[in-house]
């Protein structure tokens, strides 16, 4: 199924008409000189896909693609990395994490630094691997670093439930799960960024349903599309948005990713989130606290919370950033406008959150030269 | 001596120092070259070539610490012999003699060791190489992860092979689909439970030396895209040749399984190791003729011309994408790690 889908998406007979359509839209736009169009993609995977497919190279100067705060690794606060590190420092702990969390810098260290110093840190692909690790290391306390958006939350929910059902008393969860809708509202309420249109997070929409994002058009009056992650998906999405922005089509909310996203999403996954998590205020690295933007373990499962188990004093603070990541995440600046970009701040030695994960705006621009013809 | 190093001596070695990317190169250039003899050229060749009487010989060594030890289409033994033979092949050399050093963990299965040794023997028979010396050490449980193998090799360089500086217009050929070895390892390591027929591309490439015949004279250089995949190898080539490499995404042979699994894990096939492929730089105008010949050879049915050199940005690898855009293909920085979402 997946293979067929990818073969289909790489089929030039599908790609070429989209490029032709994109070119026609650009011709129309060339008549609207001086009018910039600011399109934000919120999802980190879109950010990476846009940079990787070189789409900016095809776009005229007037069209700016802005990268939002949809990289879960990038927006995990610095103090949370410090908590992970303080837990990993314990000899009786195995810390289990997704791979792209390893390089994120806390105040002084990253998990990679700690692993090199001998801390027991295991990289896994699936949250469920934490169950096996806990079952095979009953003499250790196993802590799973649960970072992500609604896409990851259901899988973590399943793991939490299985830990309880299986009576695993040595597995705990350090959660930094985020919700997408509150941060989108936060961005769109900021009039400074002048966002004209939005590419909605396809992965999150596969769980929440496309309708979850209709508010973007209905409340904020801008066109929005849910689109997939292949280059032609994104090009088709940009085409649709530009056609609306130039008046060739009515402004409306469109789901272009119907092969994966239904209007109402995945009810089982949604139920899993509701069963295991409560909604709480969440802190976003580089942005600050956003109301109702986090998912935390609910009363029934709070005893599995690593912060509670290790009695960590949860002193939240936001250290000032020396870079422009805050403005970049909010659509106010481009990576190339930051004086640290590519010099002091690189993917190997990130100064700010946007350079941390391959899905961060700065890292994607740095790696793939995202600015193309736009300079 | 230490104060001369252009590295931070308070730093610790981490896994990225062994991944073949920026950190590995930094370690070699900035630390090892302070104490060992630098290669005669500015590059870091896979084999050292020297004259002995009438002949030119190539000499190389490599250590194998792969996890898991057995994977689809091979095991650490096959990998160790192919790896060394392929390093010799990049110098235009047919393998003559190999050494094999084993560091074995106490408690390791004799049956597995038997299978590993047999596959080493099989590749030697296929290529005419002989394992003539070796070493065996057994260490206490926990001191190594099962089994590590080091192989060294010496080979005789073909009279037809004369590496040359690349020029704009020279074409780049890959002898088959990329990243199949790396993907097979990922499948085994992350136990993704996917049904696929994909196997490692691990294979000896020494047959290219005879197989290319007279065309070998028009090969300017060769490189096996192992650690860091074709992206890292091509970046090294672009830097060494002080030219831009311009790839055509449409032409790069990638099996759909490799694409799909890479997509799921967030890992780009351009960075996944190929252990039985060769990047060949063909003199301008010779690419198509050479490709025709290469495609007829074992393991090379899917060979393609994937790009060419230009005089654009020196040392850069760029790629024309499927959709007609253009992007940079950077060198691998740090470890490849599966992503979150």
PDB file of C-alpha atoms in Angstrom, chain B residues 42-316:
ATOM      1  CA  UNK B  42      45.163  16.025  -0.232  1.00  0.00           C
ATOM      2  CA  UNK B  43      42.278  13.576  -0.220  1.00  0.00           C
ATOM      3  CA  UNK B  44      41.614  10.695   2.144  1.00  0.00           C
ATOM      4  CA  UNK B  45      41.734   7.723  -0.227  1.00  0.00           C
ATOM      5  CA  UNK B  46      40.098   4.406   0.576  1.00  0.00           C
ATOM      6  CA  UNK B  47      43.273   2.596  -0.546  1.00  0.00           C
ATOM      7  CA  UNK B  48      46.941   3.547  -0.584  1.00  0.00           C
ATOM      8  CA  UNK B  49      48.607   2.864  -3.939  1.00  0.00           C
ATOM      9  CA  UNK B  50      52.353   2.200  -4.195  1.00  0.00           C
ATOM     10  CA  UNK B  51      54.837   0.762  -6.670  1.00  0.00           C
ATOM     11  CA  UNK B  52      56.503  -2.589  -6.092  1.00  0.00           C
ATOM     12  CA  UNK B  53      58.835  -3.608  -8.888  1.00  0.00           C
ATOM     13  CA  UNK B  54      56.919  -3.732 -12.155  1.00  0.00           C
ATOM     14  CA  UNK B  55      53.542  -3.460 -10.485  1.00  0.00           C
ATOM     15  CA  UNK B  56      51.374  -0.971  -8.740  1.00  0.00           C
ATOM     16  CA  UNK B  57      49.732  -2.317  -5.606  1.00  0.00           C
ATOM     17  CA  UNK B  58      46.877  -0.994  -3.462  1.00  0.00           C
ATOM     18  CA  UNK B  59      46.610  -1.505   0.295  1.00  0.00           C
ATOM     19  CA  UNK B  60      43.610  -0.878   2.559  1.00  0.00           C
ATOM     20  CA  UNK B  61      42.046  -1.756   5.904  1.00  0.00           C
ATOM     21  CA  UNK B  62      38.602  -1.493   7.473  1.00  0.00           C
ATOM     22  CA  UNK B  63      36.877  -2.521  10.703  1.00  0.00           C
ATOM     23  CA  UNK B  64      33.309  -3.764  10.912  1.00  0.00           C
ATOM     24  CA  UNK B  65      31.168  -3.222  13.988  1.00  0.00           C
ATOM     25  CA  UNK B  66      27.770  -3.560  12.349  1.00  0.00           C
ATOM     26  CA  UNK B  67      24.640  -4.209  14.381  1.00  0.00           C
ATOM     27  CA  UNK B  68      22.839  -6.550  13.825  1.00  0.00           C
ATOM     28  CA  UNK B  69      25.458  -9.092  12.748  1.00  0.00           C
ATOM     29  CA  UNK B  70      23.019 -10.827  10.406  1.00  0.00           C
ATOM     30  CA  UNK B  71      20.761  -8.889   8.062  1.00  0.00           C
ATOM     31  CA  UNK B  72      18.712  -9.509   4.941  1.00  0.00           C
ATOM     32  CA  UNK B  73      21.166 -10.579   2.258  1.00  0.00           C
ATOM     33  CA  UNK B  74      24.286 -10.919   4.328  1.00  0.00           C
ATOM     34  CA  UNK B  75      26.178 -10.808   7.574  1.00  0.00           C
ATOM     35  CA  UNK B  76      29.169  -9.034   9.089  1.00  0.00           C
ATOM     36  CA  UNK B  77      31.595 -11.500   7.469  1.00  0.00           C
ATOM     37  CA  UNK B  78      30.346 -10.930   3.933  1.00  0.00           C
ATOM     38  CA  UNK B  79      30.356  -7.201   4.633  1.00  0.00           C
ATOM     39  CA  UNK B  80      33.935  -7.247   5.934  1.00  0.00           C
ATOM     40  CA  UNK B  81      35.334  -9.037   2.888  1.00  0.00           C
ATOM     41  CA  UNK B  82      33.256  -7.060   0.368  1.00  0.00           C
ATOM     42  CA  UNK B  83      34.139  -3.785   2.083  1.00  0.00           C
ATOM     43  CA  UNK B  84      37.859  -4.327   1.771  1.00  0.00           C
ATOM     44  CA  UNK B  85      37.639  -5.708  -1.768  1.00  0.00           C
ATOM     45  CA  UNK B  86      35.574  -2.662  -2.775  1.00  0.00           C
ATOM     46  CA  UNK B  87      38.062  -0.257  -1.235  1.00  0.00           C
ATOM     47  CA  UNK B  88      40.715  -1.911  -3.397  1.00  0.00           C
ATOM     48  CA  UNK B  89      38.405  -1.696  -6.415  1.00  0.00           C
ATOM     49  CA  UNK B  90      38.130   2.092  -5.982  1.00  0.00           C
ATOM     50  CA  UNK B  91      41.874   2.183  -6.654  1.00  0.00           C
ATOM     51  CA  UNK B  92      41.385   0.064  -9.794  1.00  0.00           C
ATOM     52  CA  UNK B  93      42.832  -2.965  -8.020  1.00  0.00           C
ATOM     53  CA  UNK B  94      41.906  -6.633  -8.156  1.00  0.00           C
ATOM     54  CA  UNK B  95      42.218  -8.190  -4.686  1.00  0.00           C
ATOM     55  CA  UNK B  96      45.081 -10.619  -4.056  1.00  0.00           C
ATOM     56  CA  UNK B  97      45.408 -11.227  -0.332  1.00  0.00           C
ATOM     57  CA  UNK B  98      43.329 -10.321   2.693  1.00  0.00           C
ATOM     58  CA  UNK B  99      43.807 -10.493   6.432  1.00  0.00           C
ATOM     59  CA  UNK B 100      40.986 -11.103   8.889  1.00  0.00           C
ATOM     60  CA  UNK B 101      41.089 -10.113  12.559  1.00  0.00           C
ATOM     61  CA  UNK B 102      38.295 -11.260  14.857  1.00  0.00           C
ATOM     62  CA  UNK B 103      37.431  -9.836  18.275  1.00  0.00           C
ATOM     63  CA  UNK B 104      34.823 -12.184  19.688  1.00  0.00           C
ATOM     64  CA  UNK B 105      32.721 -11.816  22.819  1.00  0.00           C
ATOM     65  CA  UNK B 106      32.811 -14.682  25.278  1.00  0.00           C
ATOM     66  CA  UNK B 107      29.661 -16.762  24.789  1.00  0.00           C
ATOM     67  CA  UNK B 108      29.286 -16.014  21.077  1.00  0.00           C
ATOM     68  CA  UNK B 109      27.521 -18.754  19.123  1.00  0.00           C
ATOM     69  CA  UNK B 110      29.863 -21.154  17.319  1.00  0.00           C
ATOM     70  CA  UNK B 111      27.143 -21.762  14.726  1.00  0.00           C
ATOM     71  CA  UNK B 112      26.959 -18.070  13.878  1.00  0.00           C
ATOM     72  CA  UNK B 113      30.732 -17.857  13.646  1.00  0.00           C
ATOM     73  CA  UNK B 114      30.659 -20.778  11.239  1.00  0.00           C
ATOM     74  CA  UNK B 115      28.107 -19.013   9.010  1.00  0.00           C
ATOM     75  CA  UNK B 116      30.106 -15.792   9.075  1.00  0.00           C
ATOM     76  CA  UNK B 117      33.395 -17.526   8.164  1.00  0.00           C
ATOM     77  CA  UNK B 118      31.669 -19.444   5.369  1.00  0.00           C
ATOM     78  CA  UNK B 119      30.273 -16.297   3.766  1.00  0.00           C
ATOM     79  CA  UNK B 120      33.764 -14.741   3.894  1.00  0.00           C
ATOM     80  CA  UNK B 121      35.111 -17.791   2.109  1.00  0.00           C
ATOM     81  CA  UNK B 122      32.320 -17.641  -0.497  1.00  0.00           C
ATOM     82  CA  UNK B 123      33.154 -14.058  -1.460  1.00  0.00           C
ATOM     83  CA  UNK B 124      36.847 -14.891  -1.654  1.00  0.00           C
ATOM     84  CA  UNK B 125      36.098 -17.758  -4.026  1.00  0.00           C
ATOM     85  CA  UNK B 126      33.919 -15.513  -6.160  1.00  0.00           C
ATOM     86  CA  UNK B 127      36.602 -12.851  -6.484  1.00  0.00           C
ATOM     87  CA  UNK B 128      39.819 -14.868  -6.400  1.00  0.00           C
ATOM     88  CA  UNK B 129      40.994 -13.199  -3.195  1.00  0.00           C
ATOM     89  CA  UNK B 130      42.639 -15.268  -0.468  1.00  0.00           C
ATOM     90  CA  UNK B 131      42.553 -14.743   3.283  1.00  0.00           C
ATOM     91  CA  UNK B 132      46.162 -15.510   4.151  1.00  0.00           C
ATOM     92  CA  UNK B 133      46.664 -14.125   7.624  1.00  0.00           C
ATOM     93  CA  UNK B 134      44.555 -13.229  10.603  1.00  0.00           C
ATOM     94  CA  UNK B 135      44.135 -12.904  14.299  1.00  0.00           C
ATOM     95  CA  UNK B 136      41.593 -14.041  16.861  1.00  0.00           C
ATOM     96  CA  UNK B 137      40.934 -12.476  20.273  1.00  0.00           C
ATOM     97  CA  UNK B 138      38.202 -13.419  22.687  1.00  0.00           C
ATOM     98  CA  UNK B 139      37.206 -10.802  25.251  1.00  0.00           C
ATOM     99  CA  UNK B 140      35.046 -10.991  28.348  1.00  0.00           C
ATOM    100  CA  UNK B 141      31.301 -10.811  27.960  1.00  0.00           C
ATOM    101  CA  UNK B 142      30.187  -7.212  27.632  1.00  0.00           C
ATOM    102  CA  UNK B 143      33.484  -5.916  26.235  1.00  0.00           C
ATOM    103  CA  UNK B 144      32.329  -6.090  22.628  1.00  0.00           C
ATOM    104  CA  UNK B 145      28.889  -6.466  21.118  1.00  0.00           C
ATOM    105  CA  UNK B 146      29.084 -10.047  19.793  1.00  0.00           C
ATOM    106  CA  UNK B 147      31.771  -9.819  17.152  1.00  0.00           C
ATOM    107  CA  UNK B 148      33.969  -7.200  15.525  1.00  0.00           C
ATOM    108  CA  UNK B 149      35.974  -7.969  12.370  1.00  0.00           C
ATOM    109  CA  UNK B 150      38.891  -6.113  10.835  1.00  0.00           C
ATOM    110  CA  UNK B 151      39.967  -6.929   7.302  1.00  0.00           C
ATOM    111  CA  UNK B 152      42.956  -5.579   5.382  1.00  0.00           C
ATOM    112  CA  UNK B 153      43.678  -6.237   1.754  1.00  0.00           C
ATOM    113  CA  UNK B 154      46.317  -5.905  -0.885  1.00  0.00           C
ATOM    114  CA  UNK B 155      45.541  -5.875  -4.592  1.00  0.00           C
ATOM    115  CA  UNK B 156      47.169  -5.326  -7.949  1.00  0.00           C
ATOM    116  CA  UNK B 157      46.197  -2.158  -9.823  1.00  0.00           C
ATOM    117  CA  UNK B 158      45.073  -2.506 -13.444  1.00  0.00           C
ATOM    118  CA  UNK B 159      47.331  -0.942 -16.060  1.00  0.00           C
ATOM    119  CA  UNK B 160      44.181   0.563 -17.613  1.00  0.00           C
ATOM    120  CA  UNK B 161      43.255   2.654 -14.574  1.00  0.00           C
ATOM    121  CA  UNK B 162      44.703   6.144 -14.318  1.00  0.00           C
ATOM    122  CA  UNK B 163      42.763   8.383 -11.914  1.00  0.00           C
ATOM    123  CA  UNK B 164      42.536  11.950 -13.163  1.00  0.00           C
ATOM    124  CA  UNK B 165      41.175  15.297 -12.105  1.00  0.00           C
ATOM    125  CA  UNK B 166      37.508  15.628 -13.061  1.00  0.00           C
ATOM    126  CA  UNK B 167      36.353  18.399 -15.400  1.00  0.00           C
ATOM    127  CA  UNK B 168      33.000  20.080 -16.050  1.00  0.00           C
ATOM    128  CA  UNK B 169      30.833  17.779 -18.149  1.00  0.00           C
ATOM    129  CA  UNK B 170      32.261  14.531 -16.749  1.00  0.00           C
ATOM    130  CA  UNK B 171      29.424  12.173 -15.926  1.00  0.00           C
ATOM    131  CA  UNK B 172      28.669  10.308 -12.711  1.00  0.00           C
ATOM    132  CA  UNK B 173      27.358   6.749 -12.819  1.00  0.00           C
ATOM    133  CA  UNK B 174      25.972   4.683  -9.948  1.00  0.00           C
ATOM    134  CA  UNK B 175      26.119   0.954 -10.586  1.00  0.00           C
ATOM    135  CA  UNK B 176      22.741   0.150  -8.999  1.00  0.00           C
ATOM    136  CA  UNK B 177      19.941   1.120  -6.609  1.00  0.00           C
ATOM    137  CA  UNK B 178      21.075   3.157  -3.621  1.00  0.00           C
ATOM    138  CA  UNK B 179      20.650   2.568   0.126  1.00  0.00           C
ATOM    139  CA  UNK B 180      19.518  -1.048  -0.013  1.00  0.00           C
ATOM    140  CA  UNK B 181      22.131  -2.132   2.511  1.00  0.00           C
ATOM    141  CA  UNK B 182      21.381   0.735   4.892  1.00  0.00           C
ATOM    142  CA  UNK B 183      17.657   0.070   4.677  1.00  0.00           C
ATOM    143  CA  UNK B 184      18.119  -3.654   5.362  1.00  0.00           C
ATOM    144  CA  UNK B 185      20.088  -2.763   8.471  1.00  0.00           C
ATOM    145  CA  UNK B 186      17.384  -0.316   9.590  1.00  0.00           C
ATOM    146  CA  UNK B 187      14.704  -2.954   9.045  1.00  0.00           C
ATOM    147  CA  UNK B 188      16.577  -5.355  11.289  1.00  0.00           C
ATOM    148  CA  UNK B 189      17.542  -2.724  13.863  1.00  0.00           C
ATOM    149  CA  UNK B 190      14.122  -1.176  14.344  1.00  0.00           C
ATOM    150  CA  UNK B 191      12.145  -4.361  13.802  1.00  0.00           C
ATOM    151  CA  UNK B 192       9.544  -2.481  11.778  1.00  0.00           C
ATOM    152  CA  UNK B 193       7.577  -5.619  11.002  1.00  0.00           C
ATOM    153  CA  UNK B 194       7.289  -4.688   7.314  1.00  0.00           C
ATOM    154  CA  UNK B 195       6.962  -7.378   4.720  1.00  0.00           C
ATOM    155  CA  UNK B 196       9.457  -6.693   1.971  1.00  0.00           C
ATOM    156  CA  UNK B 197      11.696  -8.628  -0.376  1.00  0.00           C
ATOM    157  CA  UNK B 198      14.423  -6.045   0.027  1.00  0.00           C
ATOM    158  CA  UNK B 199      17.906  -7.384   0.701  1.00  0.00           C
ATOM    159  CA  UNK B 200      21.256  -5.726   1.276  1.00  0.00           C
ATOM    160  CA  UNK B 201      23.155  -4.740  -1.864  1.00  0.00           C
ATOM    161  CA  UNK B 202      26.359  -6.015  -0.229  1.00  0.00           C
ATOM    162  CA  UNK B 203      28.511  -7.450  -3.053  1.00  0.00           C
ATOM    163  CA  UNK B 204      32.115  -7.445  -4.245  1.00  0.00           C
ATOM    164  CA  UNK B 205      32.762  -4.883  -6.990  1.00  0.00           C
ATOM    165  CA  UNK B 206      36.201  -6.025  -8.107  1.00  0.00           C
ATOM    166  CA  UNK B 207      34.715  -7.510 -11.282  1.00  0.00           C
ATOM    167  CA  UNK B 208      34.289  -3.939 -12.542  1.00  0.00           C
ATOM    168  CA  UNK B 209      38.036  -3.737 -13.112  1.00  0.00           C
ATOM    169  CA  UNK B 210      37.982  -6.463 -15.774  1.00  0.00           C
ATOM    170  CA  UNK B 211      34.353  -5.871 -16.750  1.00  0.00           C
ATOM    171  CA  UNK B 212      34.969  -2.301 -17.880  1.00  0.00           C
ATOM    172  CA  UNK B 213      37.759  -3.486 -20.188  1.00  0.00           C
ATOM    173  CA  UNK B 214      39.201  -0.695 -22.315  1.00  0.00           C
ATOM    174  CA  UNK B 215      36.574   1.682 -20.937  1.00  0.00           C
ATOM    175  CA  UNK B 216      38.471   1.686 -17.643  1.00  0.00           C
ATOM    176  CA  UNK B 217      40.840   4.132 -19.321  1.00  0.00           C
ATOM    177  CA  UNK B 218      38.025   6.661 -19.425  1.00  0.00           C
ATOM    178  CA  UNK B 219      37.149   6.279 -15.740  1.00  0.00           C
ATOM    179  CA  UNK B 220      38.500   9.275 -13.876  1.00  0.00           C
ATOM    180  CA  UNK B 221      37.767   8.052 -10.377  1.00  0.00           C
ATOM    181  CA  UNK B 222      35.679   5.604  -8.395  1.00  0.00           C
ATOM    182  CA  UNK B 223      34.246   5.626  -4.884  1.00  0.00           C
ATOM    183  CA  UNK B 224      32.103   3.143  -2.994  1.00  0.00           C
ATOM    184  CA  UNK B 225      29.235   4.973  -1.269  1.00  0.00           C
ATOM    185  CA  UNK B 226      29.301   3.238   2.088  1.00  0.00           C
ATOM    186  CA  UNK B 227      29.032   5.294   5.301  1.00  0.00           C
ATOM    187  CA  UNK B 228      26.981   8.416   4.675  1.00  0.00           C
ATOM    188  CA  UNK B 229      25.693   7.066   1.348  1.00  0.00           C
ATOM    189  CA  UNK B 230      26.044   8.704  -2.055  1.00  0.00           C
ATOM    190  CA  UNK B 231      25.394  12.171  -0.593  1.00  0.00           C
ATOM    191  CA  UNK B 232      28.481  12.058   1.598  1.00  0.00           C
ATOM    192  CA  UNK B 233      30.644  10.335  -1.038  1.00  0.00           C
ATOM    193  CA  UNK B 234      29.673  12.881  -3.679  1.00  0.00           C
ATOM    194  CA  UNK B 235      30.358  15.768  -1.316  1.00  0.00           C
ATOM    195  CA  UNK B 236      33.828  14.351  -0.753  1.00  0.00           C
ATOM    196  CA  UNK B 237      34.328  14.017  -4.503  1.00  0.00           C
ATOM    197  CA  UNK B 238      33.032  17.555  -5.170  1.00  0.00           C
ATOM    198  CA  UNK B 239      35.394  18.956  -2.544  1.00  0.00           C
ATOM    199  CA  UNK B 240      38.386  16.971  -3.814  1.00  0.00           C
ATOM    200  CA  UNK B 241      37.768  17.954  -7.430  1.00  0.00           C
ATOM    201  CA  UNK B 242      36.862  21.579  -6.592  1.00  0.00           C
ATOM    202  CA  UNK B 243      33.786  21.368  -8.836  1.00  0.00           C
ATOM    203  CA  UNK B 244      30.019  21.287  -8.348  1.00  0.00           C
ATOM    204  CA  UNK B 245      28.233  17.968  -8.665  1.00  0.00           C
ATOM    205  CA  UNK B 246      24.763  18.411 -10.132  1.00  0.00           C
ATOM    206  CA  UNK B 247      22.485  15.422  -9.567  1.00  0.00           C
ATOM    207  CA  UNK B 248      19.225  14.624 -11.304  1.00  0.00           C
ATOM    208  CA  UNK B 249      16.780  13.207  -8.740  1.00  0.00           C
ATOM    209  CA  UNK B 250      14.710  11.540 -11.461  1.00  0.00           C
ATOM    210  CA  UNK B 251      17.687   9.438 -12.578  1.00  0.00           C
ATOM    211  CA  UNK B 252      18.779   8.167  -9.168  1.00  0.00           C
ATOM    212  CA  UNK B 253      17.755   4.515  -8.845  1.00  0.00           C
ATOM    213  CA  UNK B 254      15.929   4.046  -5.529  1.00  0.00           C
ATOM    214  CA  UNK B 255      13.790   0.966  -4.905  1.00  0.00           C
ATOM    215  CA  UNK B 256      10.294   1.847  -3.733  1.00  0.00           C
ATOM    216  CA  UNK B 257      10.867  -0.130  -0.493  1.00  0.00           C
ATOM    217  CA  UNK B 258      13.940   1.972   0.257  1.00  0.00           C
ATOM    218  CA  UNK B 259      11.954   5.134  -0.389  1.00  0.00           C
ATOM    219  CA  UNK B 260       9.016   3.995   1.738  1.00  0.00           C
ATOM    220  CA  UNK B 261      11.068   2.856   4.730  1.00  0.00           C
ATOM    221  CA  UNK B 262      13.248   5.957   4.604  1.00  0.00           C
ATOM    222  CA  UNK B 263      10.106   8.057   4.478  1.00  0.00           C
ATOM    223  CA  UNK B 264       8.637   6.357   7.545  1.00  0.00           C
ATOM    224  CA  UNK B 265      11.817   6.782   9.549  1.00  0.00           C
ATOM    225  CA  UNK B 266      12.609  10.256   8.255  1.00  0.00           C
ATOM    226  CA  UNK B 267      15.905   9.105   6.788  1.00  0.00           C
ATOM    227  CA  UNK B 268      16.965  10.135   3.299  1.00  0.00           C
ATOM    228  CA  UNK B 269      18.106   7.218   1.057  1.00  0.00           C
ATOM    229  CA  UNK B 270      20.857   9.499  -0.277  1.00  0.00           C
ATOM    230  CA  UNK B 271      22.548   9.030   3.111  1.00  0.00           C
ATOM    231  CA  UNK B 272      21.998   5.297   3.487  1.00  0.00           C
ATOM    232  CA  UNK B 273      24.977   3.028   2.943  1.00  0.00           C
ATOM    233  CA  UNK B 274      25.349   0.989  -0.228  1.00  0.00           C
ATOM    234  CA  UNK B 275      27.885  -1.805   0.257  1.00  0.00           C
ATOM    235  CA  UNK B 276      27.765  -3.248  -3.249  1.00  0.00           C
ATOM    236  CA  UNK B 277      27.623  -0.160  -5.435  1.00  0.00           C
ATOM    237  CA  UNK B 278      30.225   2.053  -7.031  1.00  0.00           C
ATOM    238  CA  UNK B 279      30.163   5.702  -8.027  1.00  0.00           C
ATOM    239  CA  UNK B 280      32.087   6.002 -11.283  1.00  0.00           C
ATOM    240  CA  UNK B 281      33.189   9.305 -12.803  1.00  0.00           C
ATOM    241  CA  UNK B 282      33.240   8.862 -16.577  1.00  0.00           C
ATOM    242  CA  UNK B 283      35.108  11.196 -18.890  1.00  0.00           C
ATOM    243  CA  UNK B 284      32.748  13.617 -20.644  1.00  0.00           C
ATOM    244  CA  UNK B 285      31.017  11.874 -23.562  1.00  0.00           C
ATOM    245  CA  UNK B 286      31.824   8.353 -22.330  1.00  0.00           C
ATOM    246  CA  UNK B 287      28.996   7.989 -19.812  1.00  0.00           C
ATOM    247  CA  UNK B 288      26.425   6.358 -22.101  1.00  0.00           C
ATOM    248  CA  UNK B 289      28.917   3.929 -23.657  1.00  0.00           C
ATOM    249  CA  UNK B 290      30.185   2.936 -20.240  1.00  0.00           C
ATOM    250  CA  UNK B 291      26.665   2.634 -18.839  1.00  0.00           C
ATOM    251  CA  UNK B 292      25.723   0.192 -21.579  1.00  0.00           C
ATOM    252  CA  UNK B 293      28.667  -1.998 -20.645  1.00  0.00           C
ATOM    253  CA  UNK B 294      28.133  -1.699 -16.886  1.00  0.00           C
ATOM    254  CA  UNK B 295      24.462  -2.676 -17.093  1.00  0.00           C
ATOM    255  CA  UNK B 296      25.477  -6.053 -18.527  1.00  0.00           C
ATOM    256  CA  UNK B 297      27.648  -6.869 -15.489  1.00  0.00           C
ATOM    257  CA  UNK B 298      26.579  -8.788 -12.367  1.00  0.00           C
ATOM    258  CA  UNK B 299      24.792  -6.650  -9.725  1.00  0.00           C
ATOM    259  CA  UNK B 300      24.690  -3.678 -12.139  1.00  0.00           C
ATOM    260  CA  UNK B 301      21.410  -4.057 -14.075  1.00  0.00           C
ATOM    261  CA  UNK B 302      19.990  -0.841 -12.582  1.00  0.00           C
ATOM    262  CA  UNK B 303      23.055   1.326 -13.217  1.00  0.00           C
ATOM    263  CA  UNK B 304      22.282   4.936 -14.195  1.00  0.00           C
ATOM    264  CA  UNK B 305      23.985   8.201 -15.036  1.00  0.00           C
ATOM    265  CA  UNK B 306      22.837  10.273 -12.066  1.00  0.00           C
ATOM    266  CA  UNK B 307      24.600  13.571 -12.575  1.00  0.00           C
ATOM    267  CA  UNK B 308      27.574  15.461 -13.882  1.00  0.00           C
ATOM    268  CA  UNK B 309      30.235  17.911 -12.833  1.00  0.00           C
ATOM    269  CA  UNK B 310      29.772  21.615 -13.440  1.00  0.00           C
ATOM    270  CA  UNK B 311      31.959  24.623 -12.780  1.00  0.00           C
ATOM    271  CA  UNK B 312      29.261  26.164 -10.526  1.00  0.00           C
ATOM    272  CA  UNK B 313      29.794  26.258  -6.786  1.00  0.00           C
ATOM    273  CA  UNK B 314      33.075  24.549  -5.942  1.00  0.00           C
ATOM    274  CA  UNK B 315      32.710  21.632  -3.575  1.00  0.00           C
ATOM    275  CA  UNK B 316      28.912  21.699  -3.567  1.00  0.00           C
TER     276      UNK B 316
END
